[in-house]
GROMACS .gro file of C-alpha atoms in nm:
model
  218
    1UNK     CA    1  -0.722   0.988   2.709
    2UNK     CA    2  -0.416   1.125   2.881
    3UNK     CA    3  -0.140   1.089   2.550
    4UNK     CA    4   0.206   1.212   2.713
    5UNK     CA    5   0.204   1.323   3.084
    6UNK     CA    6   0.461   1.564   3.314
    7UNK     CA    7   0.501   1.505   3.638
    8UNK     CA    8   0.698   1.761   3.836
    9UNK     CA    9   0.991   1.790   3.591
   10UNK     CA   10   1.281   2.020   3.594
   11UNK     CA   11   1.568   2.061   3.388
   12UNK     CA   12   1.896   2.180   3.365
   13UNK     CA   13   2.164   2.330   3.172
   14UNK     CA   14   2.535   2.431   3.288
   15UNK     CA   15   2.422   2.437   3.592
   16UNK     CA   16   2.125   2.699   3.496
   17UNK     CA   17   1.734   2.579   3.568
   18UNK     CA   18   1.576   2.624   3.248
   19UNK     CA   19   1.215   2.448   3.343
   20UNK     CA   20   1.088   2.419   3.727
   21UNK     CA   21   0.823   2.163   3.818
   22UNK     CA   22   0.660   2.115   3.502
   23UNK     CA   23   0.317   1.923   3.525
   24UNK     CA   24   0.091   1.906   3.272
   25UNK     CA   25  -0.148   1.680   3.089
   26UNK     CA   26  -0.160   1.630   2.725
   27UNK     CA   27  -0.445   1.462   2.596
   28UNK     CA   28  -0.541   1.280   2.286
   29UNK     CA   29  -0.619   1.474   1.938
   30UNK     CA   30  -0.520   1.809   2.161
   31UNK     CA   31  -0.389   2.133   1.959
   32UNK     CA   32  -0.125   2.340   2.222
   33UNK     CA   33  -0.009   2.648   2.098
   34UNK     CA   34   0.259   2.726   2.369
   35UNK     CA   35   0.378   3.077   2.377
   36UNK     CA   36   0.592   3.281   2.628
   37UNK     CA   37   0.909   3.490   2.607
   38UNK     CA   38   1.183   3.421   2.420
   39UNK     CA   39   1.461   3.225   2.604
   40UNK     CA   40   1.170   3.116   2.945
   41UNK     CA   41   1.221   2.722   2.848
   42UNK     CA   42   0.961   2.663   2.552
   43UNK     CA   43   1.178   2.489   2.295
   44UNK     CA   44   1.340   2.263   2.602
   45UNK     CA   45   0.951   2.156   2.696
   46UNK     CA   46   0.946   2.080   2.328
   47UNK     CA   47   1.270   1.843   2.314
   48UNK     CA   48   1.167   1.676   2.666
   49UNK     CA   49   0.873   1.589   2.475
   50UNK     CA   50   1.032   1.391   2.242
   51UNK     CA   51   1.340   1.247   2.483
   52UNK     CA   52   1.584   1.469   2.302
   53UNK     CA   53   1.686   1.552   2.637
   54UNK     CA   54   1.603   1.385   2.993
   55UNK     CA   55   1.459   1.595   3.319
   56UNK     CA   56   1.678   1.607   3.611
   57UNK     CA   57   1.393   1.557   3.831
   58UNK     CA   58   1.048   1.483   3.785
   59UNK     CA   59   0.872   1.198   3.543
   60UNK     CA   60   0.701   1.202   3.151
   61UNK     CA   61   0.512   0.957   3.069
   62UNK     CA   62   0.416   0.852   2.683
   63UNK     CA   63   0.096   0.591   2.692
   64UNK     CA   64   0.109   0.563   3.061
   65UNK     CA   65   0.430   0.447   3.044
   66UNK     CA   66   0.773   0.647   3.159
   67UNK     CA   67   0.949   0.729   2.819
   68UNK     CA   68   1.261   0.629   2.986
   69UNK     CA   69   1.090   0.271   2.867
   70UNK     CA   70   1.085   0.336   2.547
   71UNK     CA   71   1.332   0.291   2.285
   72UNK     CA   72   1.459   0.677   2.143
   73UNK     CA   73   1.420   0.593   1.774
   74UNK     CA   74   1.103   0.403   1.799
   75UNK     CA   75   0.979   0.662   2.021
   76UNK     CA   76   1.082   0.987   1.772
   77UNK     CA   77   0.878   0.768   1.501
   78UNK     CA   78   0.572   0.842   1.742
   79UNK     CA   79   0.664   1.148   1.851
   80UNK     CA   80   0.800   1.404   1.586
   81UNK     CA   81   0.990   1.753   1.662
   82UNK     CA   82   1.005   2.011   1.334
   83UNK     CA   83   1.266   2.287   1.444
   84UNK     CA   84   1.219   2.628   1.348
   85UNK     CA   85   1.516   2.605   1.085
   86UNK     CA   86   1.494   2.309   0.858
   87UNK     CA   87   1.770   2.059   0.844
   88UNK     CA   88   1.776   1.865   0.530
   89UNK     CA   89   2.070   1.682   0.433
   90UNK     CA   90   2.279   1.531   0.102
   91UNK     CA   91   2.253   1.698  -0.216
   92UNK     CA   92   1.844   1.626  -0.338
   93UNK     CA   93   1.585   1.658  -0.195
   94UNK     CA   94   1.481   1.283  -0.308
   95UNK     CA   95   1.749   1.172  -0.054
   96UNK     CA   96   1.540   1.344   0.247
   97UNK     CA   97   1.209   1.204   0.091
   98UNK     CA   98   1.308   0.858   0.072
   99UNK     CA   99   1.510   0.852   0.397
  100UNK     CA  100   1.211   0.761   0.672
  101UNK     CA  101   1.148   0.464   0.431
  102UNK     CA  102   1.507   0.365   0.422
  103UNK     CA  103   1.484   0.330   0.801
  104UNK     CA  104   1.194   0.145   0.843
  105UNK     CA  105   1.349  -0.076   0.524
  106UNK     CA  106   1.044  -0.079   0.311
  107UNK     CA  107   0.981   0.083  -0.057
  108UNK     CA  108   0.916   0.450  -0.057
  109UNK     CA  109   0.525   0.513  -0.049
  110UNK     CA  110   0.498   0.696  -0.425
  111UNK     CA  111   0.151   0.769  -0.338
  112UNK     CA  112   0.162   0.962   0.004
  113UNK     CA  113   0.429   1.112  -0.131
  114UNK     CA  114   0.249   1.288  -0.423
  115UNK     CA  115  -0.018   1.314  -0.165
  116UNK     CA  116   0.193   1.521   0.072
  117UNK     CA  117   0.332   1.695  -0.200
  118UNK     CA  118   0.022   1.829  -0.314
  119UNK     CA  119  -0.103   1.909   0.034
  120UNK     CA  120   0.182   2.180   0.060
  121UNK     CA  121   0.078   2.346  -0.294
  122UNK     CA  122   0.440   2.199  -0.425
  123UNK     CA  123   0.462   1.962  -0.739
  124UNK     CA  124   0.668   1.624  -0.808
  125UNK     CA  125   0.943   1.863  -1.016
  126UNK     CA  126   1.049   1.934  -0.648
  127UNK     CA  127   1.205   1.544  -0.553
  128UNK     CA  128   1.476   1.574  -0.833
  129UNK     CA  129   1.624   1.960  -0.751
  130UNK     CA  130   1.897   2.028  -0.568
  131UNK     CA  131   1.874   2.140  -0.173
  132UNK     CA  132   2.113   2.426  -0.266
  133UNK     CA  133   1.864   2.585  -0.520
  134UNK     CA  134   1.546   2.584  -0.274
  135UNK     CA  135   1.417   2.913  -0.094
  136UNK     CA  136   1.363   2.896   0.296
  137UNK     CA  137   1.021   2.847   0.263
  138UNK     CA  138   1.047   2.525   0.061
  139UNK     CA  139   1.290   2.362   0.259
  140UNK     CA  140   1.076   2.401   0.575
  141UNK     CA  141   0.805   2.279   0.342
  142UNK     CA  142   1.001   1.978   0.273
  143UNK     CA  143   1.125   1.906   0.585
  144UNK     CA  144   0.728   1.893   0.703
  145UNK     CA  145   0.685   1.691   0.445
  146UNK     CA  146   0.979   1.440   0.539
  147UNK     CA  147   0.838   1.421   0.897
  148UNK     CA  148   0.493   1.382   0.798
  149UNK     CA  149   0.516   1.025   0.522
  150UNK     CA  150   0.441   0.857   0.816
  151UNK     CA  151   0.168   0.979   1.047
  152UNK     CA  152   0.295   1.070   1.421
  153UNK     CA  153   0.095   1.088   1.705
  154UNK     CA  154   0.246   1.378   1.839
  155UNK     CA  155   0.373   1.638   1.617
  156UNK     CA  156   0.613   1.930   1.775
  157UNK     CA  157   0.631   2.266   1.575
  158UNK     CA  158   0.918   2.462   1.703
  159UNK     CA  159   0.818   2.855   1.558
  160UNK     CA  160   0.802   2.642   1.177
  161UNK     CA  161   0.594   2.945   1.043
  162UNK     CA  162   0.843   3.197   1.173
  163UNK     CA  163   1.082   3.281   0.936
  164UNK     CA  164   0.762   3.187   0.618
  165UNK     CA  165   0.575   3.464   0.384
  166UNK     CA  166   0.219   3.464   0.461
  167UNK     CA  167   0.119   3.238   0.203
  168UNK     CA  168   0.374   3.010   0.267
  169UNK     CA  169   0.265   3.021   0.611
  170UNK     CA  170  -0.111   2.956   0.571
  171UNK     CA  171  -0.065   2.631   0.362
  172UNK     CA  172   0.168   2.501   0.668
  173UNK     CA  173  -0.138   2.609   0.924
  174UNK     CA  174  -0.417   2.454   0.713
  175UNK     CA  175  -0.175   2.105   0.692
  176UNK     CA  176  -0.148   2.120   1.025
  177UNK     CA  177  -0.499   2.216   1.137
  178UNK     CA  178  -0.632   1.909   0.912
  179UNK     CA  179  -0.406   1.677   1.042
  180UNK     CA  180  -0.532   1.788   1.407
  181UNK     CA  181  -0.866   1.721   1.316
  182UNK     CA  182  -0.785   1.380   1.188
  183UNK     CA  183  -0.649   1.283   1.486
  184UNK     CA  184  -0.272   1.403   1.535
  185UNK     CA  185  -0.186   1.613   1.849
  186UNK     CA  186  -0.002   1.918   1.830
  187UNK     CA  187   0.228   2.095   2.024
  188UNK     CA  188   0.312   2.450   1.854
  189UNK     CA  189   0.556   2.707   1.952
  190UNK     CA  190   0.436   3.037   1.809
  191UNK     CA  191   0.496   3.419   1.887
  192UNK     CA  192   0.182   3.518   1.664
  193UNK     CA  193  -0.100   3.591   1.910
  194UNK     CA  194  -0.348   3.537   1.598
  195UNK     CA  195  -0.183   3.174   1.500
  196UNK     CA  196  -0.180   3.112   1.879
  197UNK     CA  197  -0.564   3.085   1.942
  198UNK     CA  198  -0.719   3.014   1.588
  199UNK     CA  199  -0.647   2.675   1.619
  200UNK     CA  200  -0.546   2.530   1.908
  201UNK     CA  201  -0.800   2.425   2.169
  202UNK     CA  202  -0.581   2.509   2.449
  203UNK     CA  203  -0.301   2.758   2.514
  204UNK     CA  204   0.003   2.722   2.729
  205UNK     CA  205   0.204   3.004   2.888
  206UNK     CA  206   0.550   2.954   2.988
  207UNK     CA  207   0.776   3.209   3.169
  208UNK     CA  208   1.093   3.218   3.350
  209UNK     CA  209   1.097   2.834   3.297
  210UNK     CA  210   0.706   2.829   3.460
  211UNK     CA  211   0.378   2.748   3.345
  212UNK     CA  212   0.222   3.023   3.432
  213UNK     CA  213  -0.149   2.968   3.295
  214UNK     CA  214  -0.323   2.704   3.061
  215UNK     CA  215  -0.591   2.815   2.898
  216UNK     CA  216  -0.856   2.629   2.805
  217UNK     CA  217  -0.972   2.787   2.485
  218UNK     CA  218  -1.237   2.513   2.284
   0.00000   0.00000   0.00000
């Protein structure tokens, strides 16, 4: 089932094209890994996904509907975009736990919380420290963690495992693998060839603002 859909779309900035007549179909449970070099438009396919931005030409369509329909924050509660550096704000890290409850105006969820937690090999000791006193690696962790309480259907991965030591980066892959097979579909910026085909089922090239090939790869 065709999940979020681009129809000819092109986009802009300053006056520069950064994406030209972008169609492509992402389906249901997929696993992109989108790759290409830096600067040729991947990170702006990334925020069009998500109506960060809006095409100058061209249509995206979320359910079969144009996201134009939609309402932005209900639609970024379906659709989430991790950026390659983690933003976490206030002073705790509790503060950026409890937030996407406070939104949604319901009683933080103690249990997929712990649950998370424990899915990025990181204890509860972590909700009461400071933001200040966390390494880069744990405050992507956390910020994964903040945008996965509850369950998008699209999840966008902006280079997350870039700037990550190698273990730090294979308990963010094996999250994100397992939540692919349980149903969430992924759209991954990577430059690591390896990362790019061990788990996705198809692979996107983009260059010069182009798709240049999909690959069907499982």
């Amino acid at each position: 089932m065709s999940l979020l859909e681009f129809q000819n779309v092109s986009f802009e900035s300053d006056n520069k094209s950064i994406l030209k007549n972008i169609s492509v179909d992402i389906e249901e449970g997929d696993f992109f890994s989108i790759v290409g070099p830096s600067g040729s438009g991947k990170s702006t396919f990334l925020k069009l996904c998500s109506h960060l931005i809006s095409p100058i030409k061209g249509t995206i369509s979320y359910k079969n509907k144009n996201i134009f329909d939609y309402n932005p924050t209900e639609l970024r509660k379906n659709i989430v975009y991790c950026f390659q550096s983690p933003y976490l704000f206030g002073d705790t890290v509790i503060e950026n736990i409890n937030f996407p409850f406070t939104i949604r105006n319901i009683k933080p969820n103690q249990k997929r919380i712990d649950e998370l937690f424990s899915m990025f090999h990181m204890d509860g000791d972590y909700l009461h420290k400071d933001i200040i006193n966390l390494s880069g690696g744990e405050k992507q962790r956390i910020s994964l963690i903040r945008s996965l309480l509850f369950m998008p259907e699209i999840l966008l991965l902006d280079e997350i495992t870039s700037a990550l030591d190698v273990d730090n980066a294979v308990i963010v892959e094996n999250v994100i693998s397992a939540l692919n097979n349980n149903g969430t579909t992924v759209l991954w910026i990577t430059h690591n060839l390896e990362q790019s085909r061990k788990y996705a089922n198809k692979l996107l090239l983009i260059e010069s603002g182009e798709i240049k090939s999909l690959e069907v790869l499982k």
